[in-house]
Amino acid sequence: MLLSQLPEDVLYHILSYLGYKSLSCLSQVCKTTYHFVNRDAVWRNIAKELLNTGISRNGTDIYPSIPLKERVKIAQNWYDGVCKKAIPLKWKTKLLPWLQLDGNVLFLSQAADIGAYHLRPDSGRLQRNPFKIYSGHKGDVCRFVLTDSHLISGGSDGRILVHSRRRDMSVELSGHNQEVNCLDSKDGLIVSGSRDRTTRIWSLTSSCPRDTIPMHDRVWSVAISPTLRSFVTGTACCENFSPLRVWDVERSECVCSLGSEFRRGAGVLDMVFESPFQLFTCGYDTFIRLWDLRLSPRKCVMEWEEPDDSALYCIQTDGNHMIASGSSYYGVVRLWDKRQTECLQFFHLSSRPVSSPVYCLRFSSSHLHAALATSLHSLDFRQNPIHIR
């Protein structure tokens, strides 16, 4: 019996033992095996073990429109650090920009405005002029988040603006009296943190805060749990308590603190929920930390240290094995494999004597975008891919 005559379920089982190089060779045998080997089901097990293929730990496919075989090609470049660098945008005044990525649209804040830029589907390149600008703040935009229907921004003027993505209108939420350093929104719930040492809980249907929580410290970061039952705040750590605290959404009460051995000034600058019980944080103490919120007491279960002893301004994960981080000196972006403690790859985006933090980064299956003080950088990982026919 020829290999191609085997039942499909048997053939899938056989191919599950092969690596990408063996599958590449097999696909060149004949047209029949070529078309069979190109199926996503053949590459799924390999994709689960690689970086940024879009297959999350629970099996969800983030990029279903891109064939898995192509993503495996690009994943090897992420792992090896093979990419082409570009600077699609520059500006003269030093800013603290922020980014969000939604499919083929990149949102970038510059001073008081947020521009929406198309990314060309064929090349991933940024079109130089925004097709839409969200404005209304009287000071710089500090942070903003996207939902399916709204763009929600917090500014140095202490205001929160809720912009409709479908209609040309916005609503102001007033309550903070100093800059809004951070905010998050999910399913109509908004949580904001400010330099005025308060955290406020809002609803999209009301312009007044539902609750105000005194924090006794500046709030640098906030993240709402995917369950919508709790949220986490990260403060500047200038007082005698943990900068990380978990809060109940309904009662607006502190459920617990995370960690106890933070030195003074070890503020938490960014955080991201990867699942309802897994939280990643980073900040001035130079560590990325993974917290397991199922444990009692809730504790840090893994950490990765920035080798150059630099503060970490931002992080993002692929939902599986990869973490990307941006540090405070010389625009350094690092890629980490969660299964290792050492840094996997790093990229210098600003050169001496110019030094700028990476204020924010976002990535897709093939590109990483990083916002520095005077420029937007792009890394294209489709360049010079490994040879898989």
Short mmCIF file of C-alpha atoms in Angstrom, two decimals:
data_model
loop_
_atom_site.label_atom_id
_atom_site.label_comp_id
_atom_site.label_asym_id
_atom_site.label_seq_id
_atom_site.Cartn_x
_atom_site.Cartn_y
_atom_site.Cartn_z
CA MET A 1 0.00 0.00 0.00
CA LEU A 2 1.25 3.45 -0.94
CA LEU A 3 1.49 6.16 1.70
CA SER A 4 -1.18 8.19 -0.08
CA GLN A 5 -3.56 5.20 0.06
CA LEU A 6 -3.65 5.14 3.86
CA PRO A 7 -6.80 6.39 5.61
CA GLU A 8 -6.54 10.08 6.44
CA ASP A 9 -6.72 9.59 10.21
CA VAL A 10 -3.82 7.11 10.03
CA LEU A 11 -1.82 9.45 7.82
CA TYR A 12 -2.42 12.38 10.20
CA HIS A 13 -1.13 10.24 13.06
CA ILE A 14 2.03 9.31 11.15
CA LEU A 15 2.73 12.90 10.15
CA SER A 16 2.29 14.08 13.75
CA TYR A 17 5.71 12.54 14.51
CA LEU A 18 7.49 14.62 11.84
CA GLY A 19 9.18 18.01 12.22
CA TYR A 20 8.86 20.91 9.79
CA LYS A 21 11.95 19.88 7.75
CA SER A 22 10.66 16.34 7.27
CA LEU A 23 7.22 17.64 6.31
CA SER A 24 8.87 19.99 3.83
CA CYS A 25 10.69 17.09 2.17
CA LEU A 26 7.55 14.97 2.11
CA SER A 27 5.54 17.73 0.44
CA GLN A 28 7.92 17.55 -2.54
CA VAL A 29 7.25 13.89 -3.31
CA CYS A 30 4.17 14.43 -5.47
CA LYS A 31 1.14 16.67 -5.89
CA THR A 32 -1.05 14.42 -3.75
CA THR A 33 1.23 14.58 -0.70
CA TYR A 34 1.90 18.29 -1.34
CA HIS A 35 -1.78 19.18 -1.03
CA PHE A 36 -2.26 16.90 1.96
CA VAL A 37 0.80 18.16 3.87
CA ASN A 38 -0.28 21.78 3.29
CA ARG A 39 -3.40 21.30 5.41
CA ASP A 40 -3.53 23.19 8.71
CA ALA A 41 -4.28 20.00 10.64
CA VAL A 42 -0.84 18.62 9.70
CA TRP A 43 0.98 21.67 11.07
CA ARG A 44 -1.10 22.29 14.20
CA ASN A 45 1.05 20.27 16.64
CA ILE A 46 4.24 21.91 15.35
CA ALA A 47 2.65 25.37 15.54
CA LYS A 48 1.68 24.86 19.18
CA GLU A 49 5.35 24.50 20.13
CA LEU A 50 6.67 27.53 18.24
CA LEU A 51 6.57 31.26 19.03
CA ASN A 52 3.79 33.52 17.83
CA THR A 53 2.01 31.18 15.43
CA GLY A 54 -1.36 32.38 16.68
CA ILE A 55 -2.23 29.10 18.41
CA SER A 56 -2.99 29.84 22.06
CA ARG A 57 -2.49 27.43 24.93
CA ASN A 58 -6.15 26.41 24.86
CA GLY A 59 -6.05 25.74 21.11
CA THR A 60 -7.70 28.97 19.91
CA ASP A 61 -6.44 30.19 16.53
CA ILE A 62 -5.88 33.97 16.54
CA TYR A 63 -5.05 34.22 12.80
CA PRO A 64 -7.34 31.67 11.11
CA SER A 65 -7.06 33.36 7.69
CA ILE A 66 -3.29 32.68 7.43
CA PRO A 67 -2.24 29.08 6.57
CA LEU A 68 -0.41 27.44 9.46
CA LYS A 69 2.43 26.36 7.20
CA GLU A 70 3.19 30.01 6.40
CA ARG A 71 3.04 30.92 10.09
CA VAL A 72 5.52 28.17 10.93
CA LYS A 73 7.94 29.71 8.42
CA ILE A 74 7.66 33.10 10.07
CA ALA A 75 7.80 31.61 13.59
CA GLN A 76 11.29 30.33 12.88
CA ASN A 77 12.33 33.90 12.09
CA TRP A 78 10.88 35.13 15.40
CA TYR A 79 12.88 32.47 17.21
CA ASP A 80 16.10 33.23 15.30
CA GLY A 81 15.65 37.02 15.36
CA VAL A 82 15.61 37.29 11.55
CA CYS A 83 13.78 40.46 10.55
CA LYS A 84 13.94 43.67 8.56
CA LYS A 85 13.83 46.94 10.53
CA ALA A 86 12.07 50.07 9.33
CA ILE A 87 11.00 53.46 10.73
CA PRO A 88 7.67 54.27 9.06
CA LEU A 89 7.00 57.44 11.12
CA LYS A 90 9.10 60.14 12.79
CA TRP A 91 8.19 63.33 14.67
CA LYS A 92 10.30 66.17 16.10
CA THR A 93 8.85 66.64 19.58
CA LYS A 94 9.52 63.99 22.22
CA LEU A 95 6.26 62.26 23.18
CA LEU A 96 4.99 59.35 25.26
CA PRO A 97 3.12 57.51 22.49
CA TRP A 98 0.83 54.51 22.91
CA LEU A 99 -0.26 51.83 20.42
CA GLN A 100 -3.13 49.46 19.74
CA LEU A 101 -3.39 47.01 16.87
CA ASP A 102 -6.70 45.83 15.41
CA GLY A 103 -6.25 43.59 12.38
CA ASN A 104 -4.81 45.72 9.58
CA VAL A 105 -5.26 49.00 11.47
CA LEU A 106 -2.65 50.48 13.80
CA PHE A 107 -3.74 53.18 16.29
CA LEU A 108 -1.00 55.57 17.46
CA SER A 109 -1.30 58.42 19.96
CA GLN A 110 0.77 61.53 19.29
CA ALA A 111 0.30 64.40 21.77
CA ALA A 112 -3.46 65.10 22.04
CA ASP A 113 -4.52 63.06 18.99
CA ILE A 114 -4.84 59.39 18.13
CA GLY A 115 -4.37 58.45 14.48
CA ALA A 116 -5.68 55.30 12.80
CA TYR A 117 -3.35 53.99 10.08
CA HIS A 118 -3.97 51.28 7.53
CA LEU A 119 -1.41 48.48 7.33
CA ARG A 120 -1.17 47.15 3.79
CA PRO A 121 -2.27 43.49 3.81
CA ASP A 122 0.35 42.41 1.26
CA SER A 123 3.40 44.01 2.89
CA GLY A 124 2.34 45.05 6.40
CA ARG A 125 3.68 48.55 5.68
CA LEU A 126 2.09 51.54 7.34
CA GLN A 127 0.38 54.13 5.18
CA ARG A 128 1.96 57.48 6.01
CA ASN A 129 -1.25 59.43 6.64
CA PRO A 130 -3.98 58.37 9.08
CA PHE A 131 -7.41 57.71 7.60
CA LYS A 132 -9.06 58.85 10.84
CA ILE A 133 -7.99 61.04 13.79
CA TYR A 134 -9.55 60.89 17.26
CA SER A 135 -9.14 64.18 19.13
CA GLY A 136 -10.68 66.17 21.97
CA HIS A 137 -8.11 66.11 24.77
CA LYS A 138 -6.61 69.38 25.98
CA GLY A 139 -3.38 67.61 26.93
CA ASP A 140 -1.40 64.59 25.78
CA VAL A 141 -3.08 61.21 25.55
CA CYS A 142 -1.51 58.94 28.18
CA ARG A 143 -3.26 55.64 27.41
CA PHE A 144 -6.09 54.35 25.27
CA VAL A 145 -7.84 51.03 24.70
CA LEU A 146 -9.98 49.58 21.93
CA THR A 147 -13.25 47.70 22.07
CA ASP A 148 -15.31 46.49 19.12
CA SER A 149 -17.36 49.70 19.12
CA HIS A 150 -15.31 52.34 20.98
CA LEU A 151 -11.88 53.87 21.46
CA ILE A 152 -11.45 55.02 25.06
CA SER A 153 -8.63 57.41 25.91
CA GLY A 154 -7.24 58.95 29.08
CA GLY A 155 -5.23 62.16 29.01
CA SER A 156 -2.98 64.43 31.01
CA ASP A 157 -5.97 66.81 31.29
CA GLY A 158 -7.62 64.32 33.70
CA ARG A 159 -10.40 63.50 31.24
CA ILE A 160 -11.53 60.23 29.73
CA LEU A 161 -13.02 60.37 26.24
CA VAL A 162 -15.16 57.60 24.80
CA HIS A 163 -15.00 57.80 20.99
CA SER A 164 -17.40 55.85 18.82
CA ARG A 165 -15.58 53.86 16.13
CA ARG A 166 -18.71 53.76 13.97
CA ARG A 167 -19.97 57.33 14.24
CA ASP A 168 -18.25 60.70 14.49
CA MET A 169 -19.07 61.36 18.14
CA SER A 170 -17.47 61.17 21.59
CA VAL A 171 -18.53 61.38 25.23
CA GLU A 172 -16.48 62.84 28.09
CA LEU A 173 -16.16 61.10 31.46
CA SER A 174 -15.14 63.59 34.16
CA GLY A 175 -13.89 62.67 37.60
CA HIS A 176 -10.10 62.63 37.86
CA ASN A 177 -8.39 65.91 38.67
CA GLN A 178 -4.92 64.86 37.46
CA GLU A 179 -3.60 62.89 34.48
CA VAL A 180 -5.18 59.51 33.72
CA ASN A 181 -2.14 57.25 33.55
CA CYS A 182 -3.95 54.02 32.70
CA LEU A 183 -7.29 52.48 31.84
CA ASP A 184 -8.86 49.25 30.64
CA SER A 185 -12.27 48.38 29.26
CA LYS A 186 -14.18 45.15 28.67
CA ASP A 187 -17.85 44.52 27.91
CA GLY A 188 -19.04 48.02 28.87
CA LEU A 189 -16.91 48.20 32.03
CA ILE A 190 -14.16 50.83 32.31
CA VAL A 191 -11.52 51.04 35.05
CA SER A 192 -9.13 54.00 35.18
CA GLY A 193 -6.15 54.93 37.34
CA SER A 194 -4.69 58.37 37.88
CA ARG A 195 -1.89 60.40 39.32
CA ASP A 196 -4.50 61.78 41.73
CA ARG A 197 -4.16 58.50 43.69
CA THR A 198 -7.57 57.12 42.86
CA THR A 199 -8.99 54.31 40.77
CA ARG A 200 -12.44 54.82 39.29
CA ILE A 201 -14.97 52.34 37.93
CA TRP A 202 -17.18 53.51 35.07
CA SER A 203 -19.91 52.26 32.77
CA LEU A 204 -20.20 53.13 29.10
CA THR A 205 -23.78 54.19 29.74
CA SER A 206 -22.93 56.86 32.34
CA SER A 207 -20.65 59.89 32.37
CA CYS A 208 -20.16 59.72 36.16
CA PRO A 209 -17.99 57.14 37.94
CA ARG A 210 -19.84 54.26 39.57
CA ASP A 211 -17.20 54.02 42.33
CA THR A 212 -14.05 55.85 43.39
CA ILE A 213 -11.37 53.92 45.27
CA PRO A 214 -8.68 55.85 47.22
CA MET A 215 -5.31 54.26 46.43
CA HIS A 216 -2.94 56.47 48.52
CA ASP A 217 -0.41 56.21 45.70
CA ARG A 218 -0.16 57.07 42.01
CA VAL A 219 -1.73 54.41 39.79
CA TRP A 220 0.43 53.44 36.80
CA SER A 221 -1.40 50.40 35.38
CA VAL A 222 -4.69 48.54 35.52
CA ALA A 223 -6.13 45.38 33.93
CA ILE A 224 -9.62 43.88 34.02
CA SER A 225 -9.87 40.11 34.38
CA PRO A 226 -11.47 38.25 31.43
CA THR A 227 -14.15 37.07 33.89
CA LEU A 228 -15.14 40.75 34.54
CA ARG A 229 -15.44 39.93 38.25
CA SER A 230 -12.13 41.51 39.31
CA PHE A 231 -9.39 43.87 38.21
CA VAL A 232 -5.77 44.49 39.20
CA THR A 233 -4.07 47.83 39.88
CA GLY A 234 -0.36 48.60 39.77
CA THR A 235 0.88 51.64 41.70
CA ALA A 236 4.12 53.60 41.97
CA CYS A 237 5.12 51.70 45.15
CA CYS A 238 6.05 54.87 47.02
CA GLU A 239 4.09 53.85 50.12
CA ASN A 240 4.44 50.93 52.52
CA PHE A 241 2.23 48.38 50.75
CA SER A 242 2.38 46.11 47.72
CA PRO A 243 2.00 47.93 44.39
CA LEU A 244 -0.16 45.08 43.04
CA ARG A 245 -3.67 44.62 44.38
CA VAL A 246 -6.67 42.61 43.19
CA TRP A 247 -10.11 44.25 43.52
CA ASP A 248 -13.66 42.93 43.39
CA VAL A 249 -15.62 44.78 40.68
CA GLU A 250 -19.04 44.63 42.35
CA ARG A 251 -17.96 45.50 45.90
CA SER A 252 -14.99 47.76 44.97
CA GLU A 253 -13.05 46.06 47.77
CA CYS A 254 -9.47 44.81 47.82
CA VAL A 255 -9.43 41.02 47.59
CA CYS A 256 -5.70 40.57 48.13
CA SER A 257 -2.22 41.94 47.45
CA LEU A 258 0.28 40.25 45.15
CA GLY A 259 3.78 39.89 46.53
CA SER A 260 5.34 41.57 49.54
CA GLU A 261 9.04 42.05 48.79
CA PHE A 262 8.91 45.03 46.42
CA ARG A 263 11.48 47.70 47.13
CA ARG A 264 10.39 51.32 47.35
CA GLY A 265 9.83 52.82 43.90
CA ALA A 266 9.30 49.43 42.19
CA GLY A 267 6.21 50.70 40.40
CA VAL A 268 4.28 48.47 38.00
CA LEU A 269 4.08 50.10 34.55
CA ASP A 270 2.22 47.50 32.50
CA MET A 271 0.23 44.31 33.00
CA VAL A 272 -1.75 41.89 30.88
CA PHE A 273 -4.12 39.03 31.64
CA GLU A 274 -3.35 35.98 29.53
CA SER A 275 -6.19 34.00 31.10
CA PRO A 276 -8.56 34.52 34.05
CA PHE A 277 -5.89 33.18 36.41
CA GLN A 278 -2.60 34.19 34.69
CA LEU A 279 -1.37 37.77 35.01
CA PHE A 280 1.90 39.16 33.61
CA THR A 281 3.38 42.36 35.06
CA CYS A 282 6.48 44.49 34.54
CA GLY A 283 7.87 47.78 35.78
CA TYR A 284 10.71 49.66 37.42
CA ASP A 285 12.17 46.64 39.24
CA THR A 286 13.37 45.19 35.86
CA PHE A 287 11.40 41.92 36.14
CA ILE A 288 8.60 40.37 34.13
CA ARG A 289 6.50 38.33 36.55
CA LEU A 290 3.83 35.70 36.04
CA TRP A 291 1.22 35.52 38.81
CA ASP A 292 -1.09 32.55 39.32
CA LEU A 293 -4.35 33.86 40.76
CA ARG A 294 -5.68 30.35 41.49
CA LEU A 295 -3.20 29.71 44.27
CA SER A 296 -3.83 30.60 47.89
CA PRO A 297 -2.08 32.81 48.66
CA ARG A 298 -1.79 34.12 45.11
CA LYS A 299 1.88 34.30 44.22
CA CYS A 300 4.50 34.78 41.52
CA VAL A 301 5.24 31.43 39.85
CA MET A 302 7.86 32.56 37.33
CA GLU A 303 9.97 35.62 36.55
CA TRP A 304 12.29 36.91 33.85
CA GLU A 305 14.93 39.55 34.60
CA GLU A 306 15.95 42.30 32.18
CA PRO A 307 19.73 41.65 31.67
CA ASP A 308 20.72 45.34 31.41
CA ASP A 309 18.99 46.29 34.67
CA SER A 310 16.57 48.57 32.81
CA ALA A 311 13.00 49.37 33.76
CA LEU A 312 10.43 47.57 31.62
CA TYR A 313 7.79 49.89 30.20
CA CYS A 314 5.57 47.44 28.33
CA ILE A 315 4.88 43.79 27.62
CA GLN A 316 2.71 41.69 25.33
CA THR A 317 2.25 37.91 25.03
CA ASP A 318 1.08 35.65 22.21
CA GLY A 319 -1.16 33.58 24.48
CA ASN A 320 1.21 30.63 24.30
CA HIS A 321 5.02 30.69 24.62
CA MET A 322 6.25 34.19 23.67
CA ILE A 323 6.62 37.43 25.62
CA ALA A 324 7.81 40.70 24.05
CA SER A 325 9.07 43.49 26.32
CA GLY A 326 10.22 47.08 25.83
CA SER A 327 12.87 48.59 28.13
CA SER A 328 13.78 52.09 29.24
CA TYR A 329 17.21 52.47 27.57
CA TYR A 330 18.18 52.63 23.88
CA GLY A 331 14.87 51.30 22.62
CA VAL A 332 15.59 47.68 23.44
CA VAL A 333 12.91 45.15 22.51
CA ARG A 334 13.39 41.63 23.86
CA LEU A 335 11.71 38.38 22.91
CA TRP A 336 11.35 35.74 25.60
CA ASP A 337 10.38 32.08 25.46
CA LYS A 338 8.38 31.34 28.63
CA ARG A 339 9.97 27.89 28.78
CA GLN A 340 13.39 29.53 29.30
CA THR A 341 14.63 32.07 31.83
CA GLU A 342 17.19 33.70 29.52
CA CYS A 343 16.31 36.27 26.85
CA LEU A 344 15.82 34.66 23.44
CA GLN A 345 16.45 37.67 21.13
CA PHE A 346 16.89 41.43 21.49
CA PHE A 347 16.82 44.40 19.12
CA HIS A 348 18.26 47.91 19.61
CA LEU A 349 15.88 50.40 18.02
CA SER A 350 17.67 53.61 19.08
CA SER A 351 21.42 54.15 18.94
CA ARG A 352 23.85 55.98 21.21
CA PRO A 353 23.95 58.78 22.26
CA VAL A 354 20.18 58.98 21.65
CA SER A 355 18.25 56.99 24.24
CA SER A 356 14.51 56.42 24.39
CA PRO A 357 12.31 53.93 26.19
CA VAL A 358 10.02 51.64 24.23
CA TYR A 359 6.78 53.11 25.54
CA CYS A 360 4.54 50.56 23.88
CA LEU A 361 4.77 47.59 21.52
CA ARG A 362 2.25 45.48 19.66
CA PHE A 363 2.75 42.53 17.33
CA SER A 364 0.89 40.47 14.76
CA SER A 365 1.90 37.11 13.28
CA SER A 366 4.56 38.75 11.08
CA HIS A 367 5.30 42.27 12.40
CA LEU A 368 6.25 43.96 15.64
CA HIS A 369 5.55 47.69 16.06
CA ALA A 370 7.29 49.71 18.78
CA ALA A 371 6.66 53.34 19.76
CA LEU A 372 9.64 55.38 20.97
CA ALA A 373 9.86 59.05 21.98
CA THR A 374 10.33 60.44 18.43
CA SER A 375 9.57 57.54 16.09
CA LEU A 376 7.57 54.44 15.31
CA HIS A 377 9.61 51.34 14.49
CA SER A 378 8.56 48.22 12.64
CA LEU A 379 10.19 44.77 12.56
CA ASP A 380 9.16 42.53 9.64
CA PHE A 381 9.77 38.85 10.42
CA ARG A 382 8.78 37.62 6.97
CA GLN A 383 12.25 38.50 5.66
CA ASN A 384 14.56 35.70 4.52
CA PRO A 385 12.34 32.87 5.81
CA ILE A 386 13.56 29.32 6.20
CA HIS A 387 13.03 27.22 3.09
CA ILE A 388 9.75 25.32 3.33
CA ARG A 389 8.36 24.69 -0.13
#
